Amino acid sequence: MKFPKVHSLEEIANLLNCEFIGDKNFEVLGMNEIHVVEPGDIVFVDHPKYYDKALQSAATIVLINKKVDCPEGKALLISDDPFRDFNTLTKHFKPFQFANVAIAASAKIGEGTVIQPNSFIGNHVTIGKNCLIHSNVSIYDHTVIGDNVIIHAGTILGADAFYYKKRPDGFDQLISGGRVVIEDNVGIGALCTIDKGVTGDTRIGEGTKIDNQVHVGHDSVIGKKCLIASQTGIAGCVIIEDEVTIWGQVGTTSGITIGTKAVIMGQTGVTKSIEGGKSYFGTPIEESREKLKQLANIKKIPEILSKLK
């Protein structure tokens, strides 16, 4: 997430009421999660296990809960609670904006697009040309939709990321300030949920078709011309490359990559990154031919035991 203008390190430290290490005029351009940071971004870290990863990342400002040596060319924001202060920044730069009409005045809707009754189009949403938005669709603030997109009834674009920190008295949510981006010629079925990024984009690539009741987690990126069947659950920060086929009731873990033209058979649990151009099945996931051979051999076990007796 980029800020509307460039801020100084001192300005951000004053906003958070925290110490800083570095030039007070050090430029701050935005904030992001560690897997998508760029120079000028703030990244937060609150566990020693991940200090080095954050300090050596592309981010040039690190919001951290301990005074450490500052890498050359970077700056630090010292906070007693980086998670809380990252939320403070999100609320400041991307505050929740109340809506009191079905289609916000700031929404931009292209020529030929049809929006059926009872749908909600939030603030600063952009929808391209010749789209069809069926009834009872909710499109949250800042969502971007391309041309020739079809979205069926009951689908929700832009709900919050499922991202929490455990506290002694319960769970604190990491506030989502990112977007959902739907490219041209995408089809989305009924009752799907696509969560926005925490600070970046959740993206569905051009020509991809998604069946009913599919969930896509925050910051996941789905490539072009993919097919995703019903009741599939895609976790956060997953990369699905182009022309992948995912059949029904597949579930994935977070932070993995599914290679180009992979085929994942129904009810598979994708527990790790997988190469493209192959077919997969089972939990834990394996190439489908190998997995089916194993299942065939398991069926022979009663016969083998009977012979041994």
mmCIF file of C-alpha atoms in Angstrom:
data_model
loop_
_atom_site.group_PDB
_atom_site.id
_atom_site.type_symbol
_atom_site.label_atom_id
_atom_site.label_comp_id
_atom_site.label_asym_id
_atom_site.label_seq_id
_atom_site.Cartn_x
_atom_site.Cartn_y
_atom_site.Cartn_z
ATOM 1 C CA MET A 1 0.000 0.000 0.000
ATOM 2 C CA LYS A 2 1.506 3.304 -1.085
ATOM 3 C CA PHE A 3 0.780 6.505 0.818
ATOM 4 C CA PRO A 4 -0.833 9.450 -1.007
ATOM 5 C CA LYS A 5 2.379 11.434 -0.577
ATOM 6 C CA VAL A 6 5.936 10.940 0.634
ATOM 7 C CA HIS A 7 6.357 11.142 4.415
ATOM 8 C CA SER A 8 9.492 11.525 6.491
ATOM 9 C CA LEU A 9 10.660 9.012 9.075
ATOM 10 C CA GLU A 10 10.112 11.646 11.769
ATOM 11 C CA GLU A 11 6.500 12.204 10.669
ATOM 12 C CA ILE A 12 5.724 8.481 10.875
ATOM 13 C CA ALA A 13 7.466 8.179 14.259
ATOM 14 C CA ASN A 14 5.406 11.095 15.593
ATOM 15 C CA LEU A 15 2.235 9.471 14.303
ATOM 16 C CA LEU A 16 3.109 6.278 16.195
ATOM 17 C CA ASN A 17 4.633 8.076 19.193
ATOM 18 C CA CYS A 18 7.733 5.891 18.950
ATOM 19 C CA GLU A 19 11.514 6.247 18.672
ATOM 20 C CA PHE A 20 13.319 6.030 15.361
ATOM 21 C CA ILE A 21 16.850 5.263 14.187
ATOM 22 C CA GLY A 22 18.007 6.941 11.000
ATOM 23 C CA ASP A 23 17.841 10.283 9.231
ATOM 24 C CA LYS A 24 14.707 12.136 10.337
ATOM 25 C CA ASN A 25 14.093 13.054 6.671
ATOM 26 C CA PHE A 26 14.397 9.436 5.460
ATOM 27 C CA GLU A 27 11.628 8.956 2.868
ATOM 28 C CA VAL A 28 8.687 6.665 3.647
ATOM 29 C CA LEU A 29 6.552 5.782 0.622
ATOM 30 C CA GLY A 30 4.212 3.111 1.950
ATOM 31 C CA MET A 31 3.787 -0.076 3.979
ATOM 32 C CA ASN A 32 3.558 -3.741 3.070
ATOM 33 C CA GLU A 33 3.847 -7.334 4.208
ATOM 34 C CA ILE A 34 7.262 -8.893 3.940
ATOM 35 C CA HIS A 35 6.557 -10.974 0.815
ATOM 36 C CA VAL A 36 5.651 -7.894 -1.275
ATOM 37 C CA VAL A 37 7.774 -5.067 0.199
ATOM 38 C CA GLU A 38 9.701 -2.625 -1.964
ATOM 39 C CA PRO A 39 12.232 0.119 -1.172
ATOM 40 C CA GLY A 40 10.457 2.931 0.667
ATOM 41 C CA ASP A 41 8.039 0.538 2.404
ATOM 42 C CA ILE A 42 7.556 -0.118 6.112
ATOM 43 C CA VAL A 43 7.542 -3.762 7.190
ATOM 44 C CA PHE A 44 6.775 -4.869 10.750
ATOM 45 C CA VAL A 45 8.370 -7.632 12.797
ATOM 46 C CA ASP A 46 7.667 -8.579 16.415
ATOM 47 C CA HIS A 47 9.445 -11.918 16.918
ATOM 48 C CA PRO A 48 13.242 -12.499 17.116
ATOM 49 C CA LYS A 49 12.894 -15.488 14.799
ATOM 50 C CA TYR A 50 12.037 -13.140 11.931
ATOM 51 C CA TYR A 51 14.269 -10.137 12.734
ATOM 52 C CA ASP A 52 16.936 -10.987 10.149
ATOM 53 C CA LYS A 53 14.381 -11.704 7.436
ATOM 54 C CA ALA A 54 12.724 -8.311 7.978
ATOM 55 C CA LEU A 55 15.993 -6.401 8.303
ATOM 56 C CA GLN A 56 17.389 -7.950 5.111
ATOM 57 C CA SER A 57 14.152 -7.626 3.117
ATOM 58 C CA ALA A 58 13.559 -5.090 0.332
ATOM 59 C CA ALA A 59 11.796 -2.831 2.851
ATOM 60 C CA THR A 60 13.873 0.175 3.866
ATOM 61 C CA ILE A 61 11.965 0.974 7.080
ATOM 62 C CA VAL A 62 11.546 -1.740 9.715
ATOM 63 C CA LEU A 63 8.966 -1.386 12.501
ATOM 64 C CA ILE A 64 10.512 -3.552 15.240
ATOM 65 C CA ASN A 65 10.150 -4.165 18.975
ATOM 66 C CA LYS A 66 13.868 -4.123 19.849
ATOM 67 C CA LYS A 67 16.797 -1.770 19.274
ATOM 68 C CA VAL A 68 19.125 -3.569 16.875
ATOM 69 C CA ASP A 69 21.901 -2.550 14.492
ATOM 70 C CA CYS A 70 20.343 -0.724 11.570
ATOM 71 C CA PRO A 71 21.420 -2.025 8.149
ATOM 72 C CA GLU A 72 23.058 0.517 5.878
ATOM 73 C CA GLY A 73 20.583 2.482 3.780
ATOM 74 C CA LYS A 74 17.664 1.671 6.060
ATOM 75 C CA ALA A 75 15.824 3.111 9.063
ATOM 76 C CA LEU A 76 14.114 1.667 12.129
ATOM 77 C CA LEU A 77 10.936 2.517 14.021
ATOM 78 C CA ILE A 78 11.210 1.179 17.598
ATOM 79 C CA SER A 79 7.820 0.145 18.995
ATOM 80 C CA ASP A 80 6.696 -1.795 22.045
ATOM 81 C CA ASP A 81 3.975 -3.370 19.848
ATOM 82 C CA PRO A 82 4.672 -3.376 16.074
ATOM 83 C CA PHE A 83 1.442 -5.288 15.312
ATOM 84 C CA ARG A 84 -0.635 -2.579 16.999
ATOM 85 C CA ASP A 85 1.296 0.209 15.308
ATOM 86 C CA PHE A 86 1.032 -1.376 11.863
ATOM 87 C CA ASN A 87 -2.733 -1.298 12.426
ATOM 88 C CA THR A 88 -2.453 2.339 13.485
ATOM 89 C CA LEU A 89 -0.856 3.148 10.146
ATOM 90 C CA THR A 90 -3.510 1.246 8.187
ATOM 91 C CA LYS A 91 -6.321 3.041 10.007
ATOM 92 C CA HIS A 92 -4.637 6.392 9.392
ATOM 93 C CA PHE A 93 -3.880 5.967 5.687
ATOM 94 C CA LYS A 94 -6.817 3.727 4.665
ATOM 95 C CA PRO A 95 -9.610 4.452 7.172
ATOM 96 C CA PHE A 96 -12.981 2.729 6.956
ATOM 97 C CA GLN A 97 -15.380 4.861 4.957
ATOM 98 C CA PHE A 98 -19.088 4.682 5.764
ATOM 99 C CA ALA A 99 -21.535 4.104 2.903
ATOM 100 C CA ASN A 100 -25.252 4.972 2.910
ATOM 101 C CA VAL A 101 -26.223 4.104 -0.678
ATOM 102 C CA ALA A 102 -26.170 0.887 -2.708
ATOM 103 C CA ILE A 103 -23.740 2.289 -5.276
ATOM 104 C CA ALA A 104 -21.223 4.784 -3.911
ATOM 105 C CA ALA A 105 -20.938 8.133 -5.668
ATOM 106 C CA SER A 106 -17.168 7.613 -6.015
ATOM 107 C CA ALA A 107 -17.600 4.279 -7.830
ATOM 108 C CA LYS A 108 -16.731 4.240 -11.546
ATOM 109 C CA ILE A 109 -18.806 1.896 -13.704
ATOM 110 C CA GLY A 110 -18.030 1.273 -17.360
ATOM 111 C CA GLU A 111 -20.325 1.471 -20.371
ATOM 112 C CA GLY A 112 -22.591 -1.522 -20.869
ATOM 113 C CA THR A 113 -22.151 -2.903 -17.371
ATOM 114 C CA VAL A 114 -25.329 -4.247 -15.727
ATOM 115 C CA ILE A 115 -25.774 -4.330 -11.957
ATOM 116 C CA GLN A 116 -28.750 -6.368 -10.749
ATOM 117 C CA PRO A 117 -30.890 -5.297 -7.743
ATOM 118 C CA ASN A 118 -29.665 -5.483 -4.144
ATOM 119 C CA SER A 119 -25.966 -5.447 -4.989
ATOM 120 C CA PHE A 120 -23.593 -3.138 -3.100
ATOM 121 C CA ILE A 121 -20.799 -1.245 -4.844
ATOM 122 C CA GLY A 122 -18.458 0.398 -2.329
ATOM 123 C CA ASN A 123 -16.389 3.560 -2.255
ATOM 124 C CA HIS A 124 -13.772 4.060 -4.982
ATOM 125 C CA VAL A 125 -14.668 0.805 -6.743
ATOM 126 C CA THR A 126 -13.828 0.641 -10.454
ATOM 127 C CA ILE A 127 -15.792 -1.677 -12.769
ATOM 128 C CA GLY A 128 -14.974 -1.936 -16.476
ATOM 129 C CA LYS A 129 -17.150 -2.271 -19.577
ATOM 130 C CA ASN A 130 -19.789 -4.912 -20.353
ATOM 131 C CA CYS A 131 -19.727 -6.595 -16.951
ATOM 132 C CA LEU A 132 -22.691 -8.413 -15.400
ATOM 133 C CA ILE A 133 -23.026 -8.183 -11.621
ATOM 134 C CA HIS A 134 -25.891 -10.386 -10.423
ATOM 135 C CA SER A 135 -28.085 -9.690 -7.396
ATOM 136 C CA ASN A 136 -26.838 -9.551 -3.796
ATOM 137 C CA VAL A 137 -23.168 -9.182 -4.711
ATOM 138 C CA SER A 138 -21.086 -7.097 -2.305
ATOM 139 C CA ILE A 139 -18.060 -5.330 -3.759
ATOM 140 C CA TYR A 140 -16.079 -3.638 -0.991
ATOM 141 C CA ASP A 141 -14.167 -0.359 -1.209
ATOM 142 C CA HIS A 142 -11.261 0.084 -3.661
ATOM 143 C CA THR A 143 -11.959 -3.142 -5.594
ATOM 144 C CA VAL A 144 -10.894 -3.019 -9.252
ATOM 145 C CA ILE A 145 -12.771 -5.069 -11.871
ATOM 146 C CA GLY A 146 -11.843 -5.232 -15.564
ATOM 147 C CA ASP A 147 -13.992 -5.609 -18.681
ATOM 148 C CA ASN A 148 -16.407 -8.460 -19.526
ATOM 149 C CA VAL A 149 -16.463 -9.856 -15.999
ATOM 150 C CA ILE A 150 -19.431 -11.920 -14.743
ATOM 151 C CA ILE A 151 -20.065 -12.221 -11.000
ATOM 152 C CA HIS A 152 -22.937 -14.396 -9.780
ATOM 153 C CA ALA A 153 -25.316 -13.849 -6.880
ATOM 154 C CA GLY A 154 -24.138 -13.681 -3.297
ATOM 155 C CA THR A 155 -20.425 -13.311 -4.004
ATOM 156 C CA ILE A 156 -18.350 -10.998 -1.780
ATOM 157 C CA LEU A 157 -15.206 -9.257 -2.985
ATOM 158 C CA GLY A 158 -12.956 -7.535 -0.457
ATOM 159 C CA ALA A 159 -13.692 -9.022 2.962
ATOM 160 C CA ASP A 160 -10.938 -8.770 5.591
ATOM 161 C CA ALA A 161 -7.955 -11.089 5.752
ATOM 162 C CA PHE A 162 -8.145 -13.923 8.279
ATOM 163 C CA TYR A 163 -5.024 -12.735 10.122
ATOM 164 C CA TYR A 164 -4.884 -12.511 13.936
ATOM 165 C CA LYS A 165 -2.417 -12.133 16.793
ATOM 166 C CA LYS A 166 -3.137 -14.044 19.986
ATOM 167 C CA ARG A 167 -3.317 -11.880 23.104
ATOM 168 C CA PRO A 168 -3.915 -12.899 26.740
ATOM 169 C CA ASP A 169 -7.522 -11.699 26.469
ATOM 170 C CA GLY A 170 -8.286 -12.960 22.933
ATOM 171 C CA PHE A 171 -7.270 -12.218 19.342
ATOM 172 C CA ASP A 172 -6.362 -8.933 17.661
ATOM 173 C CA GLN A 173 -7.068 -8.678 13.942
ATOM 174 C CA LEU A 174 -4.512 -7.309 11.518
ATOM 175 C CA ILE A 175 -6.552 -4.652 9.734
ATOM 176 C CA SER A 176 -6.770 -5.069 5.966
ATOM 177 C CA GLY A 177 -5.997 -2.043 3.814
ATOM 178 C CA GLY A 178 -5.378 -3.783 0.482
ATOM 179 C CA ARG A 179 -7.568 -4.463 -2.535
ATOM 180 C CA VAL A 180 -9.113 -7.129 -4.735
ATOM 181 C CA VAL A 181 -8.221 -6.844 -8.438
ATOM 182 C CA ILE A 182 -10.205 -8.841 -11.010
ATOM 183 C CA GLU A 183 -8.774 -8.753 -14.538
ATOM 184 C CA ASP A 184 -10.677 -8.899 -17.864
ATOM 185 C CA ASN A 185 -12.934 -11.813 -18.881
ATOM 186 C CA VAL A 186 -13.022 -13.427 -15.437
ATOM 187 C CA GLY A 187 -16.078 -15.434 -14.388
ATOM 188 C CA ILE A 188 -16.919 -15.822 -10.694
ATOM 189 C CA GLY A 189 -19.673 -18.167 -9.514
ATOM 190 C CA ALA A 190 -22.300 -17.761 -6.821
ATOM 191 C CA LEU A 191 -21.455 -17.437 -3.119
ATOM 192 C CA CYS A 192 -17.712 -17.006 -3.600
ATOM 193 C CA THR A 193 -15.577 -14.994 -1.166
ATOM 194 C CA ILE A 194 -12.370 -13.257 -2.208
ATOM 195 C CA ASP A 195 -10.539 -11.479 0.625
ATOM 196 C CA LYS A 196 -8.592 -8.286 0.018
ATOM 197 C CA GLY A 197 -4.888 -8.046 0.661
ATOM 198 C CA VAL A 198 -3.594 -6.909 4.039
ATOM 199 C CA THR A 199 -1.672 -4.110 2.319
ATOM 200 C CA GLY A 200 -1.348 -5.389 -1.257
ATOM 201 C CA ASP A 201 -3.671 -6.926 -3.838
ATOM 202 C CA THR A 202 -5.498 -10.216 -4.076
ATOM 203 C CA ARG A 203 -5.558 -10.739 -7.841
ATOM 204 C CA ILE A 204 -7.513 -12.964 -10.248
ATOM 205 C CA GLY A 205 -5.876 -13.168 -13.679
ATOM 206 C CA GLU A 206 -7.421 -12.598 -17.078
ATOM 207 C CA GLY A 207 -9.744 -15.304 -18.374
ATOM 208 C CA THR A 208 -9.843 -17.341 -15.155
ATOM 209 C CA LYS A 209 -13.153 -19.038 -14.317
ATOM 210 C CA ILE A 210 -14.183 -19.756 -10.724
ATOM 211 C CA ASP A 211 -17.072 -22.051 -9.791
ATOM 212 C CA ASN A 212 -19.589 -21.557 -6.956
ATOM 213 C CA GLN A 213 -18.603 -21.489 -3.266
ATOM 214 C CA VAL A 214 -14.871 -20.929 -3.720
ATOM 215 C CA HIS A 215 -12.813 -19.002 -1.155
ATOM 216 C CA VAL A 216 -9.643 -17.085 -2.057
ATOM 217 C CA GLY A 217 -7.538 -15.845 0.865
ATOM 218 C CA HIS A 218 -5.743 -12.525 1.269
ATOM 219 C CA ASP A 219 -2.872 -11.534 -1.022
ATOM 220 C CA SER A 220 -3.210 -14.650 -3.168
ATOM 221 C CA VAL A 221 -2.487 -14.256 -6.871
ATOM 222 C CA ILE A 222 -4.255 -16.473 -9.398
ATOM 223 C CA GLY A 223 -2.896 -16.465 -12.937
ATOM 224 C CA LYS A 224 -4.508 -16.325 -16.363
ATOM 225 C CA LYS A 225 -6.971 -18.901 -17.762
ATOM 226 C CA CYS A 226 -7.218 -21.021 -14.615
ATOM 227 C CA LEU A 227 -10.226 -23.240 -13.821
ATOM 228 C CA ILE A 228 -11.214 -23.602 -10.161
ATOM 229 C CA ALA A 229 -14.122 -25.889 -9.245
ATOM 230 C CA SER A 230 -16.584 -25.534 -6.375
ATOM 231 C CA GLN A 231 -15.827 -25.723 -2.645
ATOM 232 C CA THR A 232 -12.124 -25.074 -3.172
ATOM 233 C CA GLY A 233 -10.397 -23.153 -0.378
ATOM 234 C CA ILE A 234 -7.271 -21.186 -1.274
ATOM 235 C CA ALA A 235 -5.335 -19.855 1.712
ATOM 236 C CA GLY A 236 -3.584 -16.499 1.963
ATOM 237 C CA CYS A 237 -0.446 -15.570 0.007
ATOM 238 C CA VAL A 238 -0.760 -18.433 -2.480
ATOM 239 C CA ILE A 239 0.555 -18.014 -6.023
ATOM 240 C CA ILE A 240 -1.306 -20.013 -8.676
ATOM 241 C CA GLU A 241 0.391 -19.680 -12.044
ATOM 242 C CA ASP A 242 -1.316 -19.642 -15.466
ATOM 243 C CA GLU A 243 -3.655 -22.344 -16.812
ATOM 244 C CA VAL A 244 -3.898 -24.334 -13.588
ATOM 245 C CA THR A 245 -6.935 -26.604 -13.158
ATOM 246 C CA ILE A 246 -8.218 -27.222 -9.623
ATOM 247 C CA TRP A 247 -11.125 -29.625 -9.155
ATOM 248 C CA GLY A 248 -13.687 -29.596 -6.348
ATOM 249 C CA GLN A 249 -13.053 -29.519 -2.593
ATOM 250 C CA VAL A 250 -9.335 -28.848 -2.878
ATOM 251 C CA GLY A 251 -7.696 -27.045 0.035
ATOM 252 C CA THR A 252 -4.295 -25.366 0.201
ATOM 253 C CA THR A 253 -1.914 -24.213 2.890
ATOM 254 C CA SER A 254 -0.641 -20.624 2.786
ATOM 255 C CA GLY A 255 2.421 -19.199 1.092
ATOM 256 C CA ILE A 256 2.884 -21.869 -1.590
ATOM 257 C CA THR A 257 3.203 -21.784 -5.384
ATOM 258 C CA ILE A 258 1.271 -23.995 -7.804
ATOM 259 C CA GLY A 259 3.098 -24.200 -11.133
ATOM 260 C CA THR A 260 1.784 -23.442 -14.615
ATOM 261 C CA LYS A 261 -0.652 -26.005 -16.092
ATOM 262 C CA ALA A 262 -0.739 -28.158 -12.967
ATOM 263 C CA VAL A 263 -3.918 -30.232 -12.532
ATOM 264 C CA ILE A 264 -5.108 -30.888 -8.988
ATOM 265 C CA MET A 265 -7.724 -33.593 -8.594
ATOM 266 C CA GLY A 266 -10.716 -33.302 -6.276
ATOM 267 C CA GLN A 267 -10.362 -33.393 -2.472
ATOM 268 C CA THR A 268 -6.595 -32.952 -2.606
ATOM 269 C CA GLY A 269 -4.791 -31.146 0.198
ATOM 270 C CA VAL A 270 -2.064 -28.975 -1.324
ATOM 271 C CA THR A 271 0.418 -28.974 1.553
ATOM 272 C CA LYS A 272 3.485 -27.701 -0.325
ATOM 273 C CA SER A 273 4.560 -25.938 -3.513
ATOM 274 C CA ILE A 274 4.238 -28.103 -6.633
ATOM 275 C CA GLU A 275 5.703 -28.071 -10.135
ATOM 276 C CA GLY A 276 3.631 -27.210 -13.164
ATOM 277 C CA GLY A 277 2.640 -29.536 -15.993
ATOM 278 C CA LYS A 278 1.767 -32.497 -13.765
ATOM 279 C CA SER A 279 -1.371 -34.023 -12.245
ATOM 280 C CA TYR A 280 -1.690 -34.335 -8.443
ATOM 281 C CA PHE A 281 -3.948 -36.096 -5.960
ATOM 282 C CA GLY A 282 -4.299 -36.916 -2.272
ATOM 283 C CA THR A 283 -3.348 -35.663 1.171
ATOM 284 C CA PRO A 284 -0.446 -35.260 1.579
ATOM 285 C CA ILE A 285 -0.265 -34.312 -2.085
ATOM 286 C CA GLU A 286 1.619 -36.473 -4.608
ATOM 287 C CA GLU A 287 1.622 -36.983 -8.342
ATOM 288 C CA SER A 288 -1.682 -38.659 -9.122
ATOM 289 C CA ARG A 289 -0.264 -41.798 -10.802
ATOM 290 C CA GLU A 290 1.930 -42.548 -7.785
ATOM 291 C CA LYS A 291 -0.884 -41.851 -5.330
ATOM 292 C CA LEU A 292 -3.360 -44.077 -7.196
ATOM 293 C CA LYS A 293 -0.786 -46.907 -7.277
ATOM 294 C CA GLN A 294 -0.411 -46.599 -3.500
ATOM 295 C CA LEU A 295 -4.171 -46.773 -3.010
ATOM 296 C CA ALA A 296 -4.371 -49.854 -5.232
ATOM 297 C CA ASN A 297 -1.642 -51.542 -3.168
ATOM 298 C CA ILE A 298 -3.432 -50.695 0.093
ATOM 299 C CA LYS A 299 -6.476 -52.621 -1.171
ATOM 300 C CA LYS A 300 -4.269 -55.718 -1.463
ATOM 301 C CA ILE A 301 -3.306 -55.663 2.232
ATOM 302 C CA PRO A 302 -6.241 -57.841 3.478
ATOM 303 C CA GLU A 303 -5.399 -60.491 0.866
ATOM 304 C CA ILE A 304 -1.702 -60.436 1.854
ATOM 305 C CA LEU A 305 -2.571 -60.734 5.576
ATOM 306 C CA SER A 306 -4.897 -63.638 4.838
ATOM 307 C CA LYS A 307 -2.112 -65.471 3.019
ATOM 308 C CA LEU A 308 0.311 -64.850 5.881
ATOM 309 C CA LYS A 309 -2.152 -66.390 8.356
#
